[in-house]
Amino acid sequence: AQSVTQPDIHITVSEGASLELRCNYSYGATPYLFWYVQSPGQGLQLLLKYFSGDTLVQGIKGFEAEFKRSQSSFNLRKPSVHWSDAAEYFCAVGTGGFKTIFGAGTRLFVKA
Amino acid sequence: NAGVTQTPKFQVLKTGQSMTLQCAQDMNHNSMYWYRQDPGMGLRLIYYSASEGTTDKGEVPNGYNVSRLNKREFSLRLESAAPSQTSVYFCASSEGDLSSSGYTFGSGTRLTVV
């Protein structure tokens, strides 16, 4: 069955430190991959997406993600976290058609 | 600002009451979606509309109905609300007709059924 796993329910990093949020997926073909961010009380905002080609994709707000086919992973990274990055992050897999599978989310806390 | 607008933002219903959640987008997107978000479960698709005039069931359609009123508007109706429908509901739209294009989300409706 198709699935998306975000192993970390929450992560705490210090402001200025680097960040990596993990995402693993289960899907038979190369999927469409997304990362979304949700600030409290808001809807989800698309950070970046991967369809094909270069496996390292750049997104908004200084985020990037790397697709690793051999590991079925699509981890999100940021070199230096800002306090405003505190939010919940969702990895998602588009399987074609109109269905997208979302992970359960990772909540990021940033400490001063 | 262009985007997806949902109304209302908050609603409390008694068990058995009905209500309609409204959604409108002004980006000329073809496809629209309704998701529910529950703690620890990510987002689950309730219904979607690939294009004006069509609607299809998603992962959790029971207890809901939808109407694609025109290209801009896509409403979600709860005919007889149940406590299990307490959730945050998000409307979304996409430019493309595949899940490859990514979504634009509204800010959500927080619904409590007592």
PDB file of C-alpha atoms in Angstrom:
ATOM      1  CA  ALA A   1       0.000   0.000   0.000  1.00  0.00           C
ATOM      2  CA  GLN A   2       1.134   3.540  -0.670  1.00  0.00           C
ATOM      3  CA  SER A   3       2.234   5.406   2.420  1.00  0.00           C
ATOM      4  CA  VAL A   4       4.252   8.317   3.708  1.00  0.00           C
ATOM      5  CA  THR A   5       6.175   8.148   6.977  1.00  0.00           C
ATOM      6  CA  GLN A   6       7.564  11.061   8.909  1.00  0.00           C
ATOM      7  CA  PRO A   7       9.449   9.329  11.727  1.00  0.00           C
ATOM      8  CA  ASP A   8       9.755  12.367  13.976  1.00  0.00           C
ATOM      9  CA  ILE A   9       6.579  13.687  15.584  1.00  0.00           C
ATOM     10  CA  HIS A  10       8.441  16.748  16.821  1.00  0.00           C
ATOM     11  CA  ILE A  11      11.940  18.193  16.626  1.00  0.00           C
ATOM     12  CA  THR A  12      13.580  21.004  18.585  1.00  0.00           C
ATOM     13  CA  VAL A  13      16.521  22.923  17.150  1.00  0.00           C
ATOM     14  CA  SER A  14      18.348  26.027  18.226  1.00  0.00           C
ATOM     15  CA  GLU A  15      18.016  29.163  16.194  1.00  0.00           C
ATOM     16  CA  GLY A  16      20.848  29.290  13.680  1.00  0.00           C
ATOM     17  CA  ALA A  17      21.372  25.534  13.703  1.00  0.00           C
ATOM     18  CA  SER A  18      20.834  23.325  10.691  1.00  0.00           C
ATOM     19  CA  LEU A  19      17.667  21.319  10.198  1.00  0.00           C
ATOM     20  CA  GLU A  20      16.790  18.043   8.551  1.00  0.00           C
ATOM     21  CA  LEU A  21      13.271  16.615   8.561  1.00  0.00           C
ATOM     22  CA  ARG A  22      12.891  13.044   7.428  1.00  0.00           C
ATOM     23  CA  CYS A  23      10.354  11.603   5.020  1.00  0.00           C
ATOM     24  CA  ASN A  24      10.089   8.085   3.662  1.00  0.00           C
ATOM     25  CA  TYR A  25       7.523   6.867   1.199  1.00  0.00           C
ATOM     26  CA  SER A  26       6.245   3.614  -0.152  1.00  0.00           C
ATOM     27  CA  TYR A  27       5.192   3.673  -3.774  1.00  0.00           C
ATOM     28  CA  GLY A  28       5.849   1.405  -6.724  1.00  0.00           C
ATOM     29  CA  ALA A  29       6.896   4.048  -9.215  1.00  0.00           C
ATOM     30  CA  THR A  30       8.647   7.388  -9.018  1.00  0.00           C
ATOM     31  CA  PRO A  31       6.176   9.607  -7.225  1.00  0.00           C
ATOM     32  CA  TYR A  32       5.584  13.301  -7.206  1.00  0.00           C
ATOM     33  CA  LEU A  33       6.979  14.569  -3.903  1.00  0.00           C
ATOM     34  CA  PHE A  34       6.074  17.642  -1.906  1.00  0.00           C
ATOM     35  CA  TRP A  35       6.829  19.423   1.325  1.00  0.00           C
ATOM     36  CA  TYR A  36       4.251  21.727   2.885  1.00  0.00           C
ATOM     37  CA  VAL A  37       4.466  23.965   5.945  1.00  0.00           C
ATOM     38  CA  GLN A  38       1.591  24.859   8.245  1.00  0.00           C
ATOM     39  CA  SER A  39       1.800  27.742  10.694  1.00  0.00           C
ATOM     40  CA  PRO A  40      -0.617  27.696  13.633  1.00  0.00           C
ATOM     41  CA  GLY A  41      -4.185  28.433  12.575  1.00  0.00           C
ATOM     42  CA  GLN A  42      -3.256  28.540   8.917  1.00  0.00           C
ATOM     43  CA  GLY A  43      -3.609  26.339   5.885  1.00  0.00           C
ATOM     44  CA  LEU A  44      -0.743  24.444   4.327  1.00  0.00           C
ATOM     45  CA  GLN A  45       1.711  26.279   2.105  1.00  0.00           C
ATOM     46  CA  LEU A  46       3.757  24.532  -0.566  1.00  0.00           C
ATOM     47  CA  LEU A  47       7.494  24.732   0.167  1.00  0.00           C
ATOM     48  CA  LEU A  48       8.852  22.722  -2.742  1.00  0.00           C
ATOM     49  CA  LYS A  49       8.112  19.861  -5.090  1.00  0.00           C
ATOM     50  CA  TYR A  50       9.983  17.192  -7.011  1.00  0.00           C
ATOM     51  CA  PHE A  51       8.756  15.687 -10.248  1.00  0.00           C
ATOM     52  CA  SER A  52      11.866  14.515 -12.085  1.00  0.00           C
ATOM     53  CA  GLY A  53      15.387  15.547 -13.010  1.00  0.00           C
ATOM     54  CA  ASP A  54      17.814  17.008 -10.508  1.00  0.00           C
ATOM     55  CA  THR A  55      17.321  15.201  -7.219  1.00  0.00           C
ATOM     56  CA  LEU A  56      18.121  18.287  -5.144  1.00  0.00           C
ATOM     57  CA  VAL A  57      15.303  20.806  -5.297  1.00  0.00           C
ATOM     58  CA  GLN A  58      15.189  24.306  -3.942  1.00  0.00           C
ATOM     59  CA  GLY A  59      12.109  25.805  -2.378  1.00  0.00           C
ATOM     60  CA  ILE A  60      10.893  28.939  -0.738  1.00  0.00           C
ATOM     61  CA  LYS A  61      12.147  30.341   2.579  1.00  0.00           C
ATOM     62  CA  GLY A  62      15.618  28.838   2.076  1.00  0.00           C
ATOM     63  CA  PHE A  63      14.511  25.201   2.209  1.00  0.00           C
ATOM     64  CA  GLU A  64      15.785  22.399   0.014  1.00  0.00           C
ATOM     65  CA  ALA A  65      15.039  18.704  -0.271  1.00  0.00           C
ATOM     66  CA  GLU A  66      16.853  15.749  -1.747  1.00  0.00           C
ATOM     67  CA  PHE A  67      15.197  12.795  -3.428  1.00  0.00           C
ATOM     68  CA  LYS A  68      17.010   9.516  -2.849  1.00  0.00           C
ATOM     69  CA  ARG A  69      15.417   6.731  -4.854  1.00  0.00           C
ATOM     70  CA  SER A  70      17.496   3.974  -3.237  1.00  0.00           C
ATOM     71  CA  GLN A  71      16.288   4.993   0.211  1.00  0.00           C
ATOM     72  CA  SER A  72      12.753   6.009  -0.807  1.00  0.00           C
ATOM     73  CA  SER A  73      13.376   9.258   0.996  1.00  0.00           C
ATOM     74  CA  PHE A  74      12.754  12.932   0.436  1.00  0.00           C
ATOM     75  CA  ASN A  75      14.307  14.770   3.385  1.00  0.00           C
ATOM     76  CA  LEU A  76      13.867  18.488   3.927  1.00  0.00           C
ATOM     77  CA  ARG A  77      16.842  20.622   4.956  1.00  0.00           C
ATOM     78  CA  LYS A  78      17.684  24.155   5.913  1.00  0.00           C
ATOM     79  CA  PRO A  79      21.222  25.346   6.739  1.00  0.00           C
ATOM     80  CA  SER A  80      20.224  27.873   9.397  1.00  0.00           C
ATOM     81  CA  VAL A  81      16.869  27.876  11.140  1.00  0.00           C
ATOM     82  CA  HIS A  82      15.073  31.085  12.106  1.00  0.00           C
ATOM     83  CA  TRP A  83      12.540  31.416  14.893  1.00  0.00           C
ATOM     84  CA  SER A  84       9.861  32.059  12.270  1.00  0.00           C
ATOM     85  CA  ASP A  85      10.386  28.535  10.896  1.00  0.00           C
ATOM     86  CA  ALA A  86       8.595  27.066  13.906  1.00  0.00           C
ATOM     87  CA  ALA A  87       5.603  25.297  12.369  1.00  0.00           C
ATOM     88  CA  GLU A  88       4.379  21.875  11.340  1.00  0.00           C
ATOM     89  CA  TYR A  89       5.842  20.324   8.219  1.00  0.00           C
ATOM     90  CA  PHE A  90       4.128  17.760   6.030  1.00  0.00           C
ATOM     91  CA  CYS A  91       5.656  15.513   3.442  1.00  0.00           C
ATOM     92  CA  ALA A  92       3.285  14.376   0.690  1.00  0.00           C
ATOM     93  CA  VAL A  93       3.310  11.986  -2.228  1.00  0.00           C
ATOM     94  CA  GLY A  94       1.258  12.457  -5.364  1.00  0.00           C
ATOM     95  CA  THR A  95       0.502   9.150  -6.963  1.00  0.00           C
ATOM     96  CA  GLY A  96      -1.050  10.459 -10.147  1.00  0.00           C
ATOM     97  CA  GLY A  97      -4.685  11.164 -10.764  1.00  0.00           C
ATOM     98  CA  PHE A  98      -6.093  13.315  -8.015  1.00  0.00           C
ATOM     99  CA  LYS A  99      -4.859  11.550  -4.917  1.00  0.00           C
ATOM    100  CA  THR A 100      -2.108  12.860  -2.661  1.00  0.00           C
ATOM    101  CA  ILE A 101      -0.992  11.010   0.457  1.00  0.00           C
ATOM    102  CA  PHE A 102       0.143  13.146   3.370  1.00  0.00           C
ATOM    103  CA  GLY A 103       2.421  12.158   6.203  1.00  0.00           C
ATOM    104  CA  ALA A 104       1.307  12.751   9.782  1.00  0.00           C
ATOM    105  CA  GLY A 105       3.548  15.786  10.100  1.00  0.00           C
ATOM    106  CA  THR A 106       6.586  16.890  12.099  1.00  0.00           C
ATOM    107  CA  ARG A 107       6.262  19.809  14.443  1.00  0.00           C
ATOM    108  CA  LEU A 108       9.362  21.992  14.579  1.00  0.00           C
ATOM    109  CA  PHE A 109      10.194  23.955  17.706  1.00  0.00           C
ATOM    110  CA  VAL A 110      12.937  26.581  17.580  1.00  0.00           C
ATOM    111  CA  LYS A 111      14.676  27.626  20.767  1.00  0.00           C
ATOM    112  CA  ALA A 112      16.516  30.886  21.215  1.00  0.00           C
TER     113      ALA A 112
ATOM    114  CA  ASN B   1      -4.587  38.503  -2.405  1.00  0.00           C
ATOM    115  CA  ALA B   2      -5.409  35.657  -4.755  1.00  0.00           C
ATOM    116  CA  GLY B   3      -6.062  32.334  -3.135  1.00  0.00           C
ATOM    117  CA  VAL B   4      -8.593  30.005  -1.572  1.00  0.00           C
ATOM    118  CA  THR B   5     -11.229  31.435   0.755  1.00  0.00           C
ATOM    119  CA  GLN B   6     -13.152  29.290   3.228  1.00  0.00           C
ATOM    120  CA  THR B   7     -16.135  30.208   5.356  1.00  0.00           C
ATOM    121  CA  PRO B   8     -16.838  29.981   8.201  1.00  0.00           C
ATOM    122  CA  LYS B   9     -13.570  29.837  10.144  1.00  0.00           C
ATOM    123  CA  PHE B  10     -15.151  28.304  13.228  1.00  0.00           C
ATOM    124  CA  GLN B  11     -18.395  26.428  13.825  1.00  0.00           C
ATOM    125  CA  VAL B  12     -19.982  24.500  16.664  1.00  0.00           C
ATOM    126  CA  LEU B  13     -22.802  22.100  15.789  1.00  0.00           C
ATOM    127  CA  LYS B  14     -25.029  19.844  17.812  1.00  0.00           C
ATOM    128  CA  THR B  15     -25.214  16.199  16.837  1.00  0.00           C
ATOM    129  CA  GLY B  16     -27.698  15.783  14.010  1.00  0.00           C
ATOM    130  CA  GLN B  17     -27.527  19.350  12.733  1.00  0.00           C
ATOM    131  CA  SER B  18     -26.560  20.103   9.169  1.00  0.00           C
ATOM    132  CA  MET B  19     -24.282  22.719   7.699  1.00  0.00           C
ATOM    133  CA  THR B  20     -22.421  23.658   4.532  1.00  0.00           C
ATOM    134  CA  LEU B  21     -18.809  24.721   4.372  1.00  0.00           C
ATOM    135  CA  GLN B  22     -18.087  27.125   1.571  1.00  0.00           C
ATOM    136  CA  CYS B  23     -14.944  27.386  -0.530  1.00  0.00           C
ATOM    137  CA  ALA B  24     -14.024  29.700  -3.381  1.00  0.00           C
ATOM    138  CA  GLN B  25     -10.819  30.153  -5.362  1.00  0.00           C
ATOM    139  CA  ASP B  26      -9.871  32.973  -7.692  1.00  0.00           C
ATOM    140  CA  MET B  27      -6.878  31.418  -9.449  1.00  0.00           C
ATOM    141  CA  ASN B  28      -8.857  29.855 -12.297  1.00  0.00           C
ATOM    142  CA  HIS B  29      -7.833  26.392 -11.107  1.00  0.00           C
ATOM    143  CA  ASN B  30      -9.584  23.408 -12.595  1.00  0.00           C
ATOM    144  CA  SER B  31      -9.449  21.045  -9.637  1.00  0.00           C
ATOM    145  CA  MET B  32     -10.693  21.478  -6.076  1.00  0.00           C
ATOM    146  CA  TYR B  33     -10.526  19.301  -2.982  1.00  0.00           C
ATOM    147  CA  TRP B  34     -11.839  18.914   0.534  1.00  0.00           C
ATOM    148  CA  TYR B  35      -9.558  17.480   3.220  1.00  0.00           C
ATOM    149  CA  ARG B  36      -9.963  16.918   6.921  1.00  0.00           C
ATOM    150  CA  GLN B  37      -7.078  17.179   9.343  1.00  0.00           C
ATOM    151  CA  ASP B  38      -7.007  15.251  12.584  1.00  0.00           C
ATOM    152  CA  PRO B  39      -4.143  15.132  15.115  1.00  0.00           C
ATOM    153  CA  GLY B  40      -1.491  12.589  14.220  1.00  0.00           C
ATOM    154  CA  MET B  41      -3.214  11.596  10.986  1.00  0.00           C
ATOM    155  CA  GLY B  42      -2.106  14.181   8.486  1.00  0.00           C
ATOM    156  CA  LEU B  43      -4.699  15.177   5.916  1.00  0.00           C
ATOM    157  CA  ARG B  44      -7.270  12.828   4.471  1.00  0.00           C
ATOM    158  CA  LEU B  45      -9.150  13.467   1.265  1.00  0.00           C
ATOM    159  CA  ILE B  46     -12.931  13.612   1.596  1.00  0.00           C
ATOM    160  CA  TYR B  47     -14.034  14.538  -1.931  1.00  0.00           C
ATOM    161  CA  TYR B  48     -12.527  16.164  -4.947  1.00  0.00           C
ATOM    162  CA  SER B  49     -13.659  17.776  -8.147  1.00  0.00           C
ATOM    163  CA  ALA B  50     -11.379  17.251 -11.106  1.00  0.00           C
ATOM    164  CA  SER B  51     -13.159  19.881 -13.136  1.00  0.00           C
ATOM    165  CA  GLU B  52     -16.369  21.852 -13.162  1.00  0.00           C
ATOM    166  CA  GLY B  53     -19.326  19.497 -13.230  1.00  0.00           C
ATOM    167  CA  THR B  54     -17.565  16.464 -11.780  1.00  0.00           C
ATOM    168  CA  THR B  55     -17.077  15.209  -8.234  1.00  0.00           C
ATOM    169  CA  ASP B  56     -15.535  12.014  -6.851  1.00  0.00           C
ATOM    170  CA  LYS B  57     -15.089  10.340  -3.517  1.00  0.00           C
ATOM    171  CA  GLY B  58     -11.809  10.395  -1.705  1.00  0.00           C
ATOM    172  CA  GLU B  59     -10.552   8.356   1.210  1.00  0.00           C
ATOM    173  CA  VAL B  60     -13.192   9.307   3.824  1.00  0.00           C
ATOM    174  CA  PRO B  61     -16.430  10.396   2.069  1.00  0.00           C
ATOM    175  CA  ASN B  62     -19.013   8.886   4.425  1.00  0.00           C
ATOM    176  CA  GLY B  63     -21.271  11.462   6.022  1.00  0.00           C
ATOM    177  CA  TYR B  64     -20.420  14.197   3.519  1.00  0.00           C
ATOM    178  CA  ASN B  65     -21.720  15.535   0.225  1.00  0.00           C
ATOM    179  CA  VAL B  66     -20.216  18.089  -2.121  1.00  0.00           C
ATOM    180  CA  SER B  67     -21.298  20.445  -4.866  1.00  0.00           C
ATOM    181  CA  ARG B  68     -19.095  22.026  -7.502  1.00  0.00           C
ATOM    182  CA  LEU B  69     -21.262  25.067  -8.040  1.00  0.00           C
ATOM    183  CA  ASN B  70     -19.081  26.557 -10.773  1.00  0.00           C
ATOM    184  CA  LYS B  71     -15.379  26.710 -11.550  1.00  0.00           C
ATOM    185  CA  ARG B  72     -14.685  28.925  -8.535  1.00  0.00           C
ATOM    186  CA  GLU B  73     -16.799  27.325  -5.819  1.00  0.00           C
ATOM    187  CA  PHE B  74     -16.810  23.919  -4.154  1.00  0.00           C
ATOM    188  CA  SER B  75     -18.969  23.342  -1.081  1.00  0.00           C
ATOM    189  CA  LEU B  76     -18.975  20.555   1.506  1.00  0.00           C
ATOM    190  CA  ARG B  77     -22.177  19.582   3.279  1.00  0.00           C
ATOM    191  CA  LEU B  78     -22.684  17.648   6.474  1.00  0.00           C
ATOM    192  CA  GLU B  79     -26.283  16.418   6.437  1.00  0.00           C
ATOM    193  CA  SER B  80     -26.390  15.055   9.998  1.00  0.00           C
ATOM    194  CA  ALA B  81     -23.312  15.971  11.976  1.00  0.00           C
ATOM    195  CA  ALA B  82     -21.685  13.439  14.286  1.00  0.00           C
ATOM    196  CA  PRO B  83     -18.985  13.936  16.948  1.00  0.00           C
ATOM    197  CA  SER B  84     -16.596  11.922  14.744  1.00  0.00           C
ATOM    198  CA  GLN B  85     -16.761  14.776  12.261  1.00  0.00           C
ATOM    199  CA  THR B  86     -15.107  17.151  14.708  1.00  0.00           C
ATOM    200  CA  SER B  87     -12.043  18.199  12.746  1.00  0.00           C
ATOM    201  CA  VAL B  88     -10.340  20.972  10.848  1.00  0.00           C
ATOM    202  CA  TYR B  89     -11.495  21.086   7.249  1.00  0.00           C
ATOM    203  CA  PHE B  90      -9.356  22.417   4.448  1.00  0.00           C
ATOM    204  CA  CYS B  91     -10.333  23.279   0.933  1.00  0.00           C
ATOM    205  CA  ALA B  92      -7.616  23.243  -1.715  1.00  0.00           C
ATOM    206  CA  SER B  93      -7.270  23.817  -5.416  1.00  0.00           C
ATOM    207  CA  SER B  94      -4.712  22.880  -8.043  1.00  0.00           C
ATOM    208  CA  GLU B  95      -3.756  24.256 -11.396  1.00  0.00           C
ATOM    209  CA  GLY B  96      -3.239  20.924 -13.051  1.00  0.00           C
ATOM    210  CA  ASP B  97      -5.549  17.982 -13.241  1.00  0.00           C
ATOM    211  CA  LEU B  98      -3.056  15.663 -11.595  1.00  0.00           C
ATOM    212  CA  SER B  99      -1.711  15.518  -8.069  1.00  0.00           C
ATOM    213  CA  SER B 100       1.636  16.508  -9.548  1.00  0.00           C
ATOM    214  CA  SER B 101       0.956  20.205  -9.493  1.00  0.00           C
ATOM    215  CA  GLY B 102       0.696  20.806  -5.778  1.00  0.00           C
ATOM    216  CA  TYR B 103      -2.135  22.475  -3.928  1.00  0.00           C
ATOM    217  CA  THR B 104      -3.101  25.925  -2.742  1.00  0.00           C
ATOM    218  CA  PHE B 105      -4.924  25.609   0.561  1.00  0.00           C
ATOM    219  CA  GLY B 106      -7.468  27.754   2.332  1.00  0.00           C
ATOM    220  CA  SER B 107      -6.973  28.675   5.972  1.00  0.00           C
ATOM    221  CA  GLY B 108      -9.407  26.051   7.231  1.00  0.00           C
ATOM    222  CA  THR B 109     -12.670  25.672   9.119  1.00  0.00           C
ATOM    223  CA  ARG B 110     -12.495  24.355  12.664  1.00  0.00           C
ATOM    224  CA  LEU B 111     -15.656  22.354  13.304  1.00  0.00           C
ATOM    225  CA  THR B 112     -16.744  20.992  16.653  1.00  0.00           C
ATOM    226  CA  VAL B 113     -19.728  18.652  16.928  1.00  0.00           C
ATOM    227  CA  VAL B 114     -21.110  18.243  20.431  1.00  0.00           C
TER     228      VAL B 114
END
